[in-house]
């Protein structure tokens, strides 16, 4: 049973380019969460999605960032016009139920974005 | 809302016991999680406490006191591979988890 799959593992973009990060949840999980981790900092919640719906995007910057979880295919976190401050590790997690605090989140290995 | 505090780093000796503390302020508490994260890897689930008391799971145990807003992770018979960051996490409102900044544990010979 494959775990949460994220790709790419490493992504390098120049300032102004777009970054697309992909996440396939664990089999049987329909709830996806995206977190960002800066060096020496904790995981910061960005967005929570179910299939075709954004449930909570309170942690997502209002500009340049968007997320989707289509009916078919992986969840996508999209960052437009990247800046150096976007450099971070982006982790995706999935769960079978909607309450992340009642069932453990399963994390992918993350995508390390470097903006040059 | 919730604030989670834990020490930034700790050092311990192989074979010893170490306790990593976590304090939190929360409304609508629904349990406290501990995750382990090795450098460059995914956080992995260690434990979940929703009731007061100690939960033991092999070499790792986790304790919770809801009235004191306090939890700890206890690691026994430390091994070099236990060197990692240990993240305390609790409900951040709604369905998201709020993580502490993590405690970087270094196990030495």
mmCIF file of C-alpha atoms in Angstrom:
data_model
loop_
_atom_site.group_PDB
_atom_site.id
_atom_site.type_symbol
_atom_site.label_atom_id
_atom_site.label_comp_id
_atom_site.label_asym_id
_atom_site.label_seq_id
_atom_site.Cartn_x
_atom_site.Cartn_y
_atom_site.Cartn_z
ATOM 1 C CA UNK A 1 0.000 0.000 0.000
ATOM 2 C CA UNK A 2 1.833 3.045 -1.265
ATOM 3 C CA UNK A 3 2.119 5.988 1.041
ATOM 4 C CA UNK A 4 1.592 9.623 0.194
ATOM 5 C CA UNK A 5 3.494 10.351 -3.004
ATOM 6 C CA UNK A 6 4.866 13.772 -3.759
ATOM 7 C CA UNK A 7 6.774 14.908 -6.793
ATOM 8 C CA UNK A 8 9.125 16.270 -7.611
ATOM 9 C CA UNK A 9 11.365 15.798 -4.551
ATOM 10 C CA UNK A 10 13.431 18.810 -5.523
ATOM 11 C CA UNK A 11 12.382 21.736 -7.676
ATOM 12 C CA UNK A 12 14.485 24.696 -8.690
ATOM 13 C CA UNK A 13 12.823 27.766 -10.162
ATOM 14 C CA UNK A 14 14.042 31.221 -11.058
ATOM 15 C CA UNK A 15 12.255 34.247 -9.667
ATOM 16 C CA UNK A 16 9.075 34.922 -11.600
ATOM 17 C CA UNK A 17 8.550 31.371 -12.795
ATOM 18 C CA UNK A 18 5.735 29.061 -11.775
ATOM 19 C CA UNK A 19 6.091 26.064 -9.476
ATOM 20 C CA UNK A 20 3.721 23.092 -9.534
ATOM 21 C CA UNK A 21 3.864 20.577 -6.727
ATOM 22 C CA UNK A 22 1.957 17.309 -6.929
ATOM 23 C CA UNK A 23 0.572 15.035 -4.262
ATOM 24 C CA UNK A 24 -1.172 11.685 -4.512
ATOM 25 C CA UNK A 25 -2.785 10.689 -1.203
ATOM 26 C CA UNK A 26 -2.651 7.246 0.313
ATOM 27 C CA UNK A 27 -5.056 4.738 -1.154
ATOM 28 C CA UNK A 28 -8.454 5.189 0.447
ATOM 29 C CA UNK A 29 -7.709 8.715 1.670
ATOM 30 C CA UNK A 30 -9.826 11.500 0.231
ATOM 31 C CA UNK A 31 -8.601 14.379 2.398
ATOM 32 C CA UNK A 32 -5.428 16.246 1.556
ATOM 33 C CA UNK A 33 -3.517 18.870 3.534
ATOM 34 C CA UNK A 34 -0.609 21.022 2.427
ATOM 35 C CA UNK A 35 1.978 22.330 4.908
ATOM 36 C CA UNK A 36 5.041 24.501 4.422
ATOM 37 C CA UNK A 37 8.225 24.151 6.441
ATOM 38 C CA UNK A 38 10.901 26.812 6.477
ATOM 39 C CA UNK A 39 14.387 25.980 7.783
ATOM 40 C CA UNK A 40 14.461 25.825 11.594
ATOM 41 C CA UNK A 41 10.699 26.317 11.751
ATOM 42 C CA UNK A 42 7.706 24.109 12.320
ATOM 43 C CA UNK A 43 5.173 22.921 9.819
ATOM 44 C CA UNK A 44 2.702 25.651 8.917
ATOM 45 C CA UNK A 45 -0.758 24.711 7.665
ATOM 46 C CA UNK A 46 -1.640 26.077 4.254
ATOM 47 C CA UNK A 47 -4.769 24.412 2.864
ATOM 48 C CA UNK A 48 -7.134 21.474 3.320
ATOM 49 C CA UNK A 49 -8.927 19.932 0.360
ATOM 50 C CA UNK A 50 -11.295 17.146 -0.461
ATOM 51 C CA UNK A 51 -11.999 15.945 -3.968
ATOM 52 C CA UNK A 52 -13.001 18.984 -6.060
ATOM 53 C CA UNK A 53 -13.419 21.161 -2.955
ATOM 54 C CA UNK A 54 -11.268 23.534 -0.959
ATOM 55 C CA UNK A 55 -12.409 23.165 2.628
ATOM 56 C CA UNK A 56 -10.009 25.476 4.465
ATOM 57 C CA UNK A 57 -7.429 27.749 2.861
ATOM 58 C CA UNK A 58 -6.862 29.999 5.850
ATOM 59 C CA UNK A 59 -3.114 29.359 5.815
ATOM 60 C CA UNK A 60 -2.610 30.063 2.161
ATOM 61 C CA UNK A 61 -1.178 33.420 1.050
ATOM 62 C CA UNK A 62 -3.879 35.399 -0.733
ATOM 63 C CA UNK A 63 -1.804 36.034 -3.832
ATOM 64 C CA UNK A 64 0.172 33.769 -6.150
ATOM 65 C CA UNK A 65 -0.756 30.537 -4.332
ATOM 66 C CA UNK A 66 -3.539 28.179 -5.327
ATOM 67 C CA UNK A 67 -4.435 24.557 -4.722
ATOM 68 C CA UNK A 68 -6.729 22.033 -6.278
ATOM 69 C CA UNK A 69 -7.706 18.406 -5.858
ATOM 70 C CA UNK A 70 -9.526 17.342 -9.019
ATOM 71 C CA UNK A 71 -11.855 14.394 -9.317
ATOM 72 C CA UNK A 72 -9.148 12.497 -11.178
ATOM 73 C CA UNK A 73 -5.447 12.851 -10.524
ATOM 74 C CA UNK A 74 -3.252 14.277 -7.817
ATOM 75 C CA UNK A 75 -3.653 17.390 -5.734
ATOM 76 C CA UNK A 76 -1.687 20.323 -7.106
ATOM 77 C CA UNK A 77 -0.178 23.228 -5.189
ATOM 78 C CA UNK A 78 0.621 26.001 -7.613
ATOM 79 C CA UNK A 79 2.841 28.992 -6.897
ATOM 80 C CA UNK A 80 2.919 31.682 -9.537
ATOM 81 C CA UNK A 81 5.696 34.228 -9.981
ATOM 82 C CA UNK A 82 7.860 32.647 -7.315
ATOM 83 C CA UNK A 83 10.052 34.778 -5.075
ATOM 84 C CA UNK A 84 13.062 33.804 -2.969
ATOM 85 C CA UNK A 85 10.907 33.747 0.156
ATOM 86 C CA UNK A 86 8.927 30.848 -1.303
ATOM 87 C CA UNK A 87 11.968 28.600 -0.913
ATOM 88 C CA UNK A 88 10.881 25.942 1.570
ATOM 89 C CA UNK A 89 9.881 22.322 1.943
ATOM 90 C CA UNK A 90 6.260 21.727 1.040
ATOM 91 C CA UNK A 91 4.670 18.679 2.614
ATOM 92 C CA UNK A 92 1.438 17.028 1.656
ATOM 93 C CA UNK A 93 -0.485 14.868 4.096
ATOM 94 C CA UNK A 94 -3.606 12.776 3.754
ATOM 95 C CA UNK A 95 -6.173 11.216 6.033
ATOM 96 C CA UNK A 96 -9.214 9.035 5.593
ATOM 97 C CA UNK A 97 -11.477 11.331 7.578
ATOM 98 C CA UNK A 98 -12.057 15.054 7.834
ATOM 99 C CA UNK A 99 -10.851 15.486 11.398
ATOM 100 C CA UNK A 100 -7.080 15.599 11.277
ATOM 101 C CA UNK A 101 -6.950 15.731 15.029
ATOM 102 C CA UNK A 102 -8.795 12.450 15.403
ATOM 103 C CA UNK A 103 -6.902 10.401 12.860
ATOM 104 C CA UNK A 104 -3.179 10.736 12.255
ATOM 105 C CA UNK A 105 -1.988 12.512 9.177
ATOM 106 C CA UNK A 106 0.262 10.550 6.837
ATOM 107 C CA UNK A 107 2.889 12.754 5.252
ATOM 108 C CA UNK A 108 4.696 12.530 1.950
ATOM 109 C CA UNK A 109 8.449 13.085 1.675
ATOM 110 C CA UNK A 110 7.928 16.661 0.600
ATOM 111 C CA UNK A 111 9.023 18.841 -2.290
ATOM 112 C CA UNK A 112 11.984 21.090 -1.629
ATOM 113 C CA UNK A 113 11.533 24.250 -3.625
ATOM 114 C CA UNK A 114 14.538 26.463 -4.243
ATOM 115 C CA UNK A 115 14.035 29.817 -5.893
ATOM 116 C CA UNK A 116 17.162 31.322 -7.397
ATOM 117 C CA UNK B 1 -6.390 29.409 18.965
ATOM 118 C CA UNK B 2 -3.343 27.529 20.133
ATOM 119 C CA UNK B 3 0.292 28.152 21.014
ATOM 120 C CA UNK B 4 2.619 25.205 21.311
ATOM 121 C CA UNK B 5 5.981 25.476 23.004
ATOM 122 C CA UNK B 6 8.767 22.926 23.127
ATOM 123 C CA UNK B 7 12.530 23.195 23.627
ATOM 124 C CA UNK B 8 14.559 23.893 20.529
ATOM 125 C CA UNK B 9 17.185 21.234 21.054
ATOM 126 C CA UNK B 10 18.321 18.537 23.460
ATOM 127 C CA UNK B 11 21.313 16.244 23.686
ATOM 128 C CA UNK B 12 21.369 12.813 25.299
ATOM 129 C CA UNK B 13 23.609 9.768 25.490
ATOM 130 C CA UNK B 14 23.047 6.472 23.734
ATOM 131 C CA UNK B 15 21.255 4.045 26.043
ATOM 132 C CA UNK B 16 19.862 6.801 28.254
ATOM 133 C CA UNK B 17 16.321 8.108 28.742
ATOM 134 C CA UNK B 18 15.199 11.528 27.512
ATOM 135 C CA UNK B 19 11.990 13.466 28.108
ATOM 136 C CA UNK B 20 10.840 16.072 25.606
ATOM 137 C CA UNK B 21 8.254 18.486 27.009
ATOM 138 C CA UNK B 22 5.480 20.317 25.211
ATOM 139 C CA UNK B 23 3.124 22.927 26.613
ATOM 140 C CA UNK B 24 0.081 24.244 24.823
ATOM 141 C CA UNK B 25 -2.807 26.629 25.154
ATOM 142 C CA UNK B 26 -5.918 25.514 23.421
ATOM 143 C CA UNK B 27 -9.629 25.839 23.288
ATOM 144 C CA UNK B 28 -11.672 22.903 22.120
ATOM 145 C CA UNK B 29 -8.902 20.447 22.775
ATOM 146 C CA UNK B 30 -9.155 17.168 20.901
ATOM 147 C CA UNK B 31 -5.907 15.382 21.533
ATOM 148 C CA UNK B 32 -2.184 15.871 21.178
ATOM 149 C CA UNK B 33 0.090 14.264 18.615
ATOM 150 C CA UNK B 34 3.804 13.554 18.520
ATOM 151 C CA UNK B 35 5.646 13.140 15.232
ATOM 152 C CA UNK B 36 9.259 12.261 14.465
ATOM 153 C CA UNK B 37 11.056 13.885 11.556
ATOM 154 C CA UNK B 38 14.505 12.922 10.343
ATOM 155 C CA UNK B 39 16.369 15.543 8.341
ATOM 156 C CA UNK B 40 15.068 15.719 4.805
ATOM 157 C CA UNK B 41 12.306 13.231 5.407
ATOM 158 C CA UNK B 42 8.583 13.140 6.075
ATOM 159 C CA UNK B 43 7.212 13.539 9.587
ATOM 160 C CA UNK B 44 6.056 10.162 10.856
ATOM 161 C CA UNK B 45 3.348 9.594 13.442
ATOM 162 C CA UNK B 46 4.508 8.442 16.879
ATOM 163 C CA UNK B 47 1.623 8.844 19.293
ATOM 164 C CA UNK B 48 -1.744 10.398 19.999
ATOM 165 C CA UNK B 49 -3.105 11.214 23.473
ATOM 166 C CA UNK B 50 -6.673 12.287 24.062
ATOM 167 C CA UNK B 51 -7.015 11.208 27.711
ATOM 168 C CA UNK B 52 -4.837 12.139 30.660
ATOM 169 C CA UNK B 53 -2.079 9.742 31.525
ATOM 170 C CA UNK B 54 0.759 7.793 30.026
ATOM 171 C CA UNK B 55 0.544 5.787 26.806
ATOM 172 C CA UNK B 56 3.381 3.357 26.286
ATOM 173 C CA UNK B 57 4.442 2.057 22.906
ATOM 174 C CA UNK B 58 7.691 0.143 23.023
ATOM 175 C CA UNK B 59 10.641 2.424 23.719
ATOM 176 C CA UNK B 60 8.453 5.498 23.260
ATOM 177 C CA UNK B 61 5.820 6.743 25.697
ATOM 178 C CA UNK B 62 3.710 9.881 25.679
ATOM 179 C CA UNK B 63 2.044 11.628 28.598
ATOM 180 C CA UNK B 64 -0.770 14.152 28.684
ATOM 181 C CA UNK B 65 -2.235 16.412 31.359
ATOM 182 C CA UNK B 66 -5.113 18.375 29.926
ATOM 183 C CA UNK B 67 -5.641 20.483 33.031
ATOM 184 C CA UNK B 68 -2.029 21.657 32.886
ATOM 185 C CA UNK B 69 -1.797 21.962 29.115
ATOM 186 C CA UNK B 70 1.261 19.760 29.237
ATOM 187 C CA UNK B 71 2.580 16.733 27.421
ATOM 188 C CA UNK B 72 5.871 14.922 27.165
ATOM 189 C CA UNK B 73 7.445 12.297 24.970
ATOM 190 C CA UNK B 74 9.683 9.812 26.754
ATOM 191 C CA UNK B 75 12.309 7.916 24.806
ATOM 192 C CA UNK B 76 14.032 5.000 26.522
ATOM 193 C CA UNK B 77 17.168 3.059 25.614
ATOM 194 C CA UNK B 78 18.198 5.746 23.195
ATOM 195 C CA UNK B 79 19.759 4.716 19.933
ATOM 196 C CA UNK B 80 21.754 6.777 17.480
ATOM 197 C CA UNK B 81 18.915 6.492 14.968
ATOM 198 C CA UNK B 82 16.660 8.383 17.403
ATOM 199 C CA UNK B 83 18.525 11.562 16.500
ATOM 200 C CA UNK B 84 15.750 13.555 14.836
ATOM 201 C CA UNK B 85 13.322 16.404 15.331
ATOM 202 C CA UNK B 86 10.304 15.630 17.505
ATOM 203 C CA UNK B 87 7.198 17.643 16.748
ATOM 204 C CA UNK B 88 4.327 18.220 19.138
ATOM 205 C CA UNK B 89 1.010 19.017 17.421
ATOM 206 C CA UNK B 90 -2.515 19.797 18.443
ATOM 207 C CA UNK B 91 -5.767 21.027 16.965
ATOM 208 C CA UNK B 92 -5.385 24.478 15.495
ATOM 209 C CA UNK B 93 -9.043 25.182 15.012
ATOM 210 C CA UNK B 94 -11.242 23.472 12.498
ATOM 211 C CA UNK B 95 -9.552 20.425 11.085
ATOM 212 C CA UNK B 96 -5.961 21.518 10.888
ATOM 213 C CA UNK B 97 -3.076 20.602 13.159
ATOM 214 C CA UNK B 98 -0.835 23.255 14.646
ATOM 215 C CA UNK B 99 2.734 22.084 15.045
ATOM 216 C CA UNK B 100 5.363 23.263 17.457
ATOM 217 C CA UNK B 101 8.725 24.232 15.985
ATOM 218 C CA UNK B 102 10.115 20.849 16.982
ATOM 219 C CA UNK B 103 12.805 19.686 19.376
ATOM 220 C CA UNK B 104 16.021 18.629 17.692
ATOM 221 C CA UNK B 105 17.338 15.632 19.621
ATOM 222 C CA UNK B 106 20.971 14.681 19.240
ATOM 223 C CA UNK B 107 22.017 11.275 20.562
ATOM 224 C CA UNK B 108 25.717 10.954 21.320
ATOM 225 C CA UNK B 109 27.946 8.009 22.136
#
